[in-house]
Amino acid sequence: WKNGGQPLVQRLKDKWHNWSDLKKLIPGMIIEGLSGYPFSCPDMIGGGDWVSFFDPSKIDQDLIVRSAQCHALMPMMQFSVAPWRILDRTHLEAVKKAVLLRQKFTPLIMSLAQEAAETGEPILKCMEYRFPNQGLEEVADQFMLGNKILVAPVITQEHLRKVILPSGKWEASNGLKYTGGKTIEVNVPIDELLYFRLIDK
């Protein structure tokens, strides 16, 4: 309260360990940024209700991976439980890959954080904020990191991901190039976070 516009960290409310709550992360983070709280933590990876991790047999390992990927290019990452305690080798390697991707983008995230401290500009932006008047106001499952990185995490149990690309030329994380202004479908393996770089307006 009364901290809007100040460089103070906020955190989203605890989420449950389920796919329904994973879908709430992006809209919640968008609202935080638009409300003047750019330094926001999107709850904890896999959900913030710690009782979910008492019984390892009830843990959805795919959910942990997709949650880590969703967090990877947000302002902060926070694990609810050490992933090496609950994941098999395949899923642990996928989580480690998401963390390594974040390391690659850390300089950009830090520069956006500095800019946000000075201007109040969101670090994580909704599509309409960055690309107004293109019919993107209701897009709630993808976001922009800064002005050129479009992040489209898988937040369902499906591996096929629909992505709405704004106008411009885009290069996907898998190296494929697309002309924007349309919706595409991409098959996203469990160890991949799908993102796109704007390479030409």
PDB file of C-alpha atoms in Angstrom:
ATOM      1  CA  TRP A   1       0.000   0.000   0.000  1.00  0.00           C
ATOM      2  CA  LYS A   2       1.338   3.426  -1.041  1.00  0.00           C
ATOM      3  CA  ASN A   3       4.387   1.749  -2.622  1.00  0.00           C
ATOM      4  CA  GLY A   4       3.243   2.102  -6.234  1.00  0.00           C
ATOM      5  CA  GLY A   5       6.060   3.558  -8.302  1.00  0.00           C
ATOM      6  CA  GLN A   6       8.728   2.687  -5.729  1.00  0.00           C
ATOM      7  CA  PRO A   7      11.442   0.072  -6.414  1.00  0.00           C
ATOM      8  CA  LEU A   8      10.141  -2.423  -3.846  1.00  0.00           C
ATOM      9  CA  VAL A   9       9.638  -6.159  -4.314  1.00  0.00           C
ATOM     10  CA  GLN A  10       6.142  -7.632  -4.280  1.00  0.00           C
ATOM     11  CA  ARG A  11       5.053 -11.285  -4.455  1.00  0.00           C
ATOM     12  CA  LEU A  12       1.939 -12.879  -5.867  1.00  0.00           C
ATOM     13  CA  LYS A  13      -0.358 -14.817  -3.560  1.00  0.00           C
ATOM     14  CA  ASP A  14       0.414 -18.515  -3.001  1.00  0.00           C
ATOM     15  CA  LYS A  15      -0.718 -20.797  -5.802  1.00  0.00           C
ATOM     16  CA  TRP A  16      -1.744 -24.438  -5.542  1.00  0.00           C
ATOM     17  CA  HIS A  17       0.197 -27.249  -7.176  1.00  0.00           C
ATOM     18  CA  ASN A  18      -2.084 -27.605 -10.200  1.00  0.00           C
ATOM     19  CA  TRP A  19      -2.351 -26.540 -13.831  1.00  0.00           C
ATOM     20  CA  SER A  20      -5.250 -24.209 -13.154  1.00  0.00           C
ATOM     21  CA  ASP A  21      -3.133 -22.060 -10.844  1.00  0.00           C
ATOM     22  CA  LEU A  22      -0.156 -22.127 -13.221  1.00  0.00           C
ATOM     23  CA  LYS A  23      -2.414 -20.370 -15.752  1.00  0.00           C
ATOM     24  CA  LYS A  24      -2.892 -17.517 -13.250  1.00  0.00           C
ATOM     25  CA  LEU A  25       0.788 -16.518 -13.149  1.00  0.00           C
ATOM     26  CA  ILE A  26       0.996 -14.500 -16.352  1.00  0.00           C
ATOM     27  CA  PRO A  27      -2.231 -12.487 -15.784  1.00  0.00           C
ATOM     28  CA  GLY A  28      -1.169 -11.840 -12.181  1.00  0.00           C
ATOM     29  CA  MET A  29       2.260 -10.608 -13.218  1.00  0.00           C
ATOM     30  CA  ILE A  30       0.769  -8.405 -15.940  1.00  0.00           C
ATOM     31  CA  ILE A  31      -1.544  -6.759 -13.395  1.00  0.00           C
ATOM     32  CA  GLU A  32       1.355  -6.204 -10.993  1.00  0.00           C
ATOM     33  CA  GLY A  33       3.367  -4.391 -13.644  1.00  0.00           C
ATOM     34  CA  LEU A  34       0.468  -2.251 -14.816  1.00  0.00           C
ATOM     35  CA  SER A  35      -0.326  -1.339 -11.193  1.00  0.00           C
ATOM     36  CA  GLY A  36       3.158   0.085 -10.631  1.00  0.00           C
ATOM     37  CA  TYR A  37       4.858  -2.969  -9.098  1.00  0.00           C
ATOM     38  CA  PRO A  38       7.417  -4.115 -11.683  1.00  0.00           C
ATOM     39  CA  PHE A  39       9.620  -5.998  -9.178  1.00  0.00           C
ATOM     40  CA  SER A  40       7.254  -8.882  -8.609  1.00  0.00           C
ATOM     41  CA  CYS A  41       7.897 -12.520  -7.748  1.00  0.00           C
ATOM     42  CA  PRO A  42       5.371 -14.880  -9.409  1.00  0.00           C
ATOM     43  CA  ASP A  43       4.888 -17.058  -6.321  1.00  0.00           C
ATOM     44  CA  MET A  44       7.044 -20.198  -6.094  1.00  0.00           C
ATOM     45  CA  ILE A  45       7.848 -22.741  -8.779  1.00  0.00           C
ATOM     46  CA  GLY A  46       5.371 -25.592  -8.611  1.00  0.00           C
ATOM     47  CA  GLY A  47       3.070 -23.688  -6.286  1.00  0.00           C
ATOM     48  CA  GLY A  48       3.492 -22.014  -2.912  1.00  0.00           C
ATOM     49  CA  ASP A  49       1.438 -24.395  -0.777  1.00  0.00           C
ATOM     50  CA  TRP A  50       4.280 -26.288   0.891  1.00  0.00           C
ATOM     51  CA  VAL A  51       2.038 -29.166   1.999  1.00  0.00           C
ATOM     52  CA  SER A  52       1.882 -30.235  -1.670  1.00  0.00           C
ATOM     53  CA  PHE A  53       5.393 -31.599  -1.334  1.00  0.00           C
ATOM     54  CA  PHE A  54       4.892 -33.901   1.652  1.00  0.00           C
ATOM     55  CA  ASP A  55       4.045 -36.859  -0.598  1.00  0.00           C
ATOM     56  CA  PRO A  56       6.398 -37.096  -3.607  1.00  0.00           C
ATOM     57  CA  SER A  57       4.041 -39.555  -5.323  1.00  0.00           C
ATOM     58  CA  LYS A  58       1.487 -36.751  -5.738  1.00  0.00           C
ATOM     59  CA  ILE A  59       3.883 -34.343  -7.437  1.00  0.00           C
ATOM     60  CA  ASP A  60       3.290 -33.659 -11.123  1.00  0.00           C
ATOM     61  CA  GLN A  61       6.824 -33.488 -12.506  1.00  0.00           C
ATOM     62  CA  ASP A  62       5.719 -31.986 -15.822  1.00  0.00           C
ATOM     63  CA  LEU A  63       3.992 -29.218 -13.869  1.00  0.00           C
ATOM     64  CA  ILE A  64       7.201 -28.434 -11.982  1.00  0.00           C
ATOM     65  CA  VAL A  65       9.117 -28.151 -15.253  1.00  0.00           C
ATOM     66  CA  ARG A  66       6.530 -25.980 -16.992  1.00  0.00           C
ATOM     67  CA  SER A  67       6.260 -23.796 -13.904  1.00  0.00           C
ATOM     68  CA  ALA A  68      10.046 -23.295 -13.846  1.00  0.00           C
ATOM     69  CA  GLN A  69       9.968 -22.375 -17.534  1.00  0.00           C
ATOM     70  CA  CYS A  70       7.133 -19.909 -16.963  1.00  0.00           C
ATOM     71  CA  HIS A  71       9.165 -18.225 -14.199  1.00  0.00           C
ATOM     72  CA  ALA A  72      12.483 -18.287 -16.062  1.00  0.00           C
ATOM     73  CA  LEU A  73      12.046 -15.007 -17.978  1.00  0.00           C
ATOM     74  CA  MET A  74       9.985 -13.228 -15.343  1.00  0.00           C
ATOM     75  CA  PRO A  75      11.605 -10.709 -12.954  1.00  0.00           C
ATOM     76  CA  MET A  76      12.303 -13.385 -10.318  1.00  0.00           C
ATOM     77  CA  MET A  77      12.477 -17.151  -9.799  1.00  0.00           C
ATOM     78  CA  GLN A  78      11.809 -18.824  -6.457  1.00  0.00           C
ATOM     79  CA  PHE A  79      11.723 -22.579  -5.855  1.00  0.00           C
ATOM     80  CA  SER A  80       9.277 -23.988  -3.329  1.00  0.00           C
ATOM     81  CA  VAL A  81      11.286 -27.178  -2.911  1.00  0.00           C
ATOM     82  CA  ALA A  82      14.732 -28.287  -4.076  1.00  0.00           C
ATOM     83  CA  PRO A  83      14.040 -29.827  -7.511  1.00  0.00           C
ATOM     84  CA  TRP A  84      16.685 -32.534  -7.086  1.00  0.00           C
ATOM     85  CA  ARG A  85      14.672 -33.898  -4.151  1.00  0.00           C
ATOM     86  CA  ILE A  86      11.472 -34.492  -6.113  1.00  0.00           C
ATOM     87  CA  LEU A  87      12.324 -34.879  -9.808  1.00  0.00           C
ATOM     88  CA  ASP A  88      13.693 -37.713 -11.889  1.00  0.00           C
ATOM     89  CA  ARG A  89      16.746 -37.093 -14.073  1.00  0.00           C
ATOM     90  CA  THR A  90      14.809 -36.079 -17.195  1.00  0.00           C
ATOM     91  CA  HIS A  91      12.678 -33.490 -15.413  1.00  0.00           C
ATOM     92  CA  LEU A  92      15.581 -32.197 -13.318  1.00  0.00           C
ATOM     93  CA  GLU A  93      17.656 -31.601 -16.439  1.00  0.00           C
ATOM     94  CA  ALA A  94      14.718 -29.708 -17.964  1.00  0.00           C
ATOM     95  CA  VAL A  95      14.517 -27.442 -14.899  1.00  0.00           C
ATOM     96  CA  LYS A  96      18.281 -26.862 -14.972  1.00  0.00           C
ATOM     97  CA  LYS A  97      17.979 -25.910 -18.632  1.00  0.00           C
ATOM     98  CA  ALA A  98      15.356 -23.283 -17.712  1.00  0.00           C
ATOM     99  CA  VAL A  99      17.683 -21.842 -15.060  1.00  0.00           C
ATOM    100  CA  LEU A 100      20.572 -21.707 -17.548  1.00  0.00           C
ATOM    101  CA  LEU A 101      18.299 -19.861 -19.983  1.00  0.00           C
ATOM    102  CA  ARG A 102      17.579 -17.328 -17.270  1.00  0.00           C
ATOM    103  CA  GLN A 103      21.311 -16.835 -16.770  1.00  0.00           C
ATOM    104  CA  LYS A 104      21.602 -16.048 -20.469  1.00  0.00           C
ATOM    105  CA  PHE A 105      18.921 -13.358 -20.129  1.00  0.00           C
ATOM    106  CA  THR A 106      20.094 -12.003 -16.765  1.00  0.00           C
ATOM    107  CA  PRO A 107      21.846  -8.921 -18.266  1.00  0.00           C
ATOM    108  CA  LEU A 108      18.622  -7.957 -20.052  1.00  0.00           C
ATOM    109  CA  ILE A 109      16.492  -8.560 -16.954  1.00  0.00           C
ATOM    110  CA  MET A 110      18.844  -6.449 -14.842  1.00  0.00           C
ATOM    111  CA  SER A 111      18.842  -3.601 -17.354  1.00  0.00           C
ATOM    112  CA  LEU A 112      15.031  -3.676 -17.453  1.00  0.00           C
ATOM    113  CA  ALA A 113      14.970  -3.640 -13.633  1.00  0.00           C
ATOM    114  CA  GLN A 114      17.176  -0.543 -13.607  1.00  0.00           C
ATOM    115  CA  GLU A 115      14.933   1.116 -16.157  1.00  0.00           C
ATOM    116  CA  ALA A 116      11.847   0.192 -14.125  1.00  0.00           C
ATOM    117  CA  ALA A 117      13.385   1.727 -10.990  1.00  0.00           C
ATOM    118  CA  GLU A 118      13.826   4.999 -12.848  1.00  0.00           C
ATOM    119  CA  THR A 119      10.654   5.140 -14.936  1.00  0.00           C
ATOM    120  CA  GLY A 120       8.115   2.698 -13.461  1.00  0.00           C
ATOM    121  CA  GLU A 121       7.973   0.902 -16.800  1.00  0.00           C
ATOM    122  CA  PRO A 122       6.913  -2.765 -16.394  1.00  0.00           C
ATOM    123  CA  ILE A 123       9.620  -5.388 -16.819  1.00  0.00           C
ATOM    124  CA  LEU A 124       7.043  -7.932 -17.927  1.00  0.00           C
ATOM    125  CA  LYS A 125       4.535  -6.402 -20.334  1.00  0.00           C
ATOM    126  CA  CYS A 126       1.205  -7.552 -21.657  1.00  0.00           C
ATOM    127  CA  MET A 127       0.948  -7.834 -25.419  1.00  0.00           C
ATOM    128  CA  GLU A 128      -1.446  -4.890 -25.773  1.00  0.00           C
ATOM    129  CA  TYR A 129       0.914  -2.605 -23.826  1.00  0.00           C
ATOM    130  CA  ARG A 130       3.755  -3.237 -26.267  1.00  0.00           C
ATOM    131  CA  PHE A 131       1.682  -3.677 -29.433  1.00  0.00           C
ATOM    132  CA  PRO A 132      -1.454  -1.535 -29.073  1.00  0.00           C
ATOM    133  CA  ASN A 133      -4.406  -1.689 -31.436  1.00  0.00           C
ATOM    134  CA  GLN A 134      -3.583  -5.132 -32.822  1.00  0.00           C
ATOM    135  CA  GLY A 135      -6.405  -6.961 -31.024  1.00  0.00           C
ATOM    136  CA  LEU A 136      -4.110  -8.337 -28.286  1.00  0.00           C
ATOM    137  CA  GLU A 137      -5.890  -6.891 -25.241  1.00  0.00           C
ATOM    138  CA  GLU A 138      -7.242 -10.274 -24.082  1.00  0.00           C
ATOM    139  CA  VAL A 139      -4.048 -12.305 -24.587  1.00  0.00           C
ATOM    140  CA  ALA A 140      -3.244 -13.669 -21.127  1.00  0.00           C
ATOM    141  CA  ASP A 141      -0.937 -16.635 -21.743  1.00  0.00           C
ATOM    142  CA  GLN A 142       2.095 -14.933 -23.286  1.00  0.00           C
ATOM    143  CA  PHE A 143       4.040 -11.786 -22.454  1.00  0.00           C
ATOM    144  CA  MET A 144       6.839  -9.488 -23.479  1.00  0.00           C
ATOM    145  CA  LEU A 145      10.140  -9.276 -21.623  1.00  0.00           C
ATOM    146  CA  GLY A 146      11.102  -5.729 -22.478  1.00  0.00           C
ATOM    147  CA  ASN A 147      10.276  -4.666 -26.020  1.00  0.00           C
ATOM    148  CA  LYS A 148      11.734  -7.447 -28.163  1.00  0.00           C
ATOM    149  CA  ILE A 149      11.361 -10.804 -26.395  1.00  0.00           C
ATOM    150  CA  LEU A 150       7.976 -12.519 -26.626  1.00  0.00           C
ATOM    151  CA  VAL A 151       7.680 -15.367 -24.097  1.00  0.00           C
ATOM    152  CA  ALA A 152       5.108 -18.116 -24.676  1.00  0.00           C
ATOM    153  CA  PRO A 153       5.437 -20.718 -21.908  1.00  0.00           C
ATOM    154  CA  VAL A 154       3.504 -23.974 -22.033  1.00  0.00           C
ATOM    155  CA  ILE A 155       1.027 -23.741 -19.149  1.00  0.00           C
ATOM    156  CA  THR A 156      -1.135 -26.760 -19.943  1.00  0.00           C
ATOM    157  CA  GLN A 157      -0.546 -30.505 -20.130  1.00  0.00           C
ATOM    158  CA  GLU A 158      -0.454 -30.260 -23.916  1.00  0.00           C
ATOM    159  CA  HIS A 159       2.812 -29.816 -25.802  1.00  0.00           C
ATOM    160  CA  LEU A 160       1.202 -28.022 -28.740  1.00  0.00           C
ATOM    161  CA  ARG A 161       1.266 -24.271 -28.114  1.00  0.00           C
ATOM    162  CA  LYS A 162      -0.682 -21.589 -29.972  1.00  0.00           C
ATOM    163  CA  VAL A 163       1.099 -18.239 -30.115  1.00  0.00           C
ATOM    164  CA  ILE A 164      -0.243 -14.931 -31.377  1.00  0.00           C
ATOM    165  CA  LEU A 165       2.569 -13.043 -33.094  1.00  0.00           C
ATOM    166  CA  PRO A 166       2.168  -9.268 -33.472  1.00  0.00           C
ATOM    167  CA  SER A 167       3.194  -7.635 -36.732  1.00  0.00           C
ATOM    168  CA  GLY A 168       6.894  -7.772 -37.518  1.00  0.00           C
ATOM    169  CA  LYS A 169       9.561 -10.385 -38.204  1.00  0.00           C
ATOM    170  CA  TRP A 170      10.152 -12.903 -35.415  1.00  0.00           C
ATOM    171  CA  GLU A 171      12.790 -15.554 -34.735  1.00  0.00           C
ATOM    172  CA  ALA A 172      11.746 -18.396 -32.444  1.00  0.00           C
ATOM    173  CA  SER A 173      13.975 -20.026 -29.845  1.00  0.00           C
ATOM    174  CA  ASN A 174      14.135 -23.087 -32.126  1.00  0.00           C
ATOM    175  CA  GLY A 175      15.656 -20.935 -34.904  1.00  0.00           C
ATOM    176  CA  LEU A 176      12.578 -20.788 -37.150  1.00  0.00           C
ATOM    177  CA  LYS A 177      11.539 -17.389 -38.495  1.00  0.00           C
ATOM    178  CA  TYR A 178       7.995 -16.093 -38.801  1.00  0.00           C
ATOM    179  CA  THR A 179       6.151 -13.112 -40.184  1.00  0.00           C
ATOM    180  CA  GLY A 180       3.829 -11.746 -37.519  1.00  0.00           C
ATOM    181  CA  GLY A 181       0.237 -10.650 -37.606  1.00  0.00           C
ATOM    182  CA  LYS A 182      -1.034 -14.210 -37.243  1.00  0.00           C
ATOM    183  CA  THR A 183      -1.457 -17.158 -34.892  1.00  0.00           C
ATOM    184  CA  ILE A 184       0.911 -20.104 -35.164  1.00  0.00           C
ATOM    185  CA  GLU A 185       1.097 -23.533 -33.530  1.00  0.00           C
ATOM    186  CA  VAL A 186       4.384 -24.920 -32.244  1.00  0.00           C
ATOM    187  CA  ASN A 187       5.142 -28.306 -30.694  1.00  0.00           C
ATOM    188  CA  VAL A 188       7.164 -27.610 -27.546  1.00  0.00           C
ATOM    189  CA  PRO A 189       9.123 -30.500 -25.944  1.00  0.00           C
ATOM    190  CA  ILE A 190       9.081 -30.782 -22.156  1.00  0.00           C
ATOM    191  CA  ASP A 191      12.599 -29.337 -21.865  1.00  0.00           C
ATOM    192  CA  GLU A 192      11.950 -26.223 -23.986  1.00  0.00           C
ATOM    193  CA  LEU A 193      10.697 -22.738 -23.169  1.00  0.00           C
ATOM    194  CA  LEU A 194       9.286 -21.177 -26.302  1.00  0.00           C
ATOM    195  CA  TYR A 195      10.222 -17.557 -26.912  1.00  0.00           C
ATOM    196  CA  PHE A 196      10.604 -15.245 -29.895  1.00  0.00           C
ATOM    197  CA  ARG A 197      12.899 -12.332 -30.655  1.00  0.00           C
ATOM    198  CA  LEU A 198      11.616  -9.374 -32.674  1.00  0.00           C
ATOM    199  CA  ILE A 199      14.217  -8.998 -35.425  1.00  0.00           C
ATOM    200  CA  ASP A 200      12.502  -6.446 -37.676  1.00  0.00           C
ATOM    201  CA  LYS A 201       9.461  -4.209 -37.382  1.00  0.00           C
TER     202      LYS A 201
END
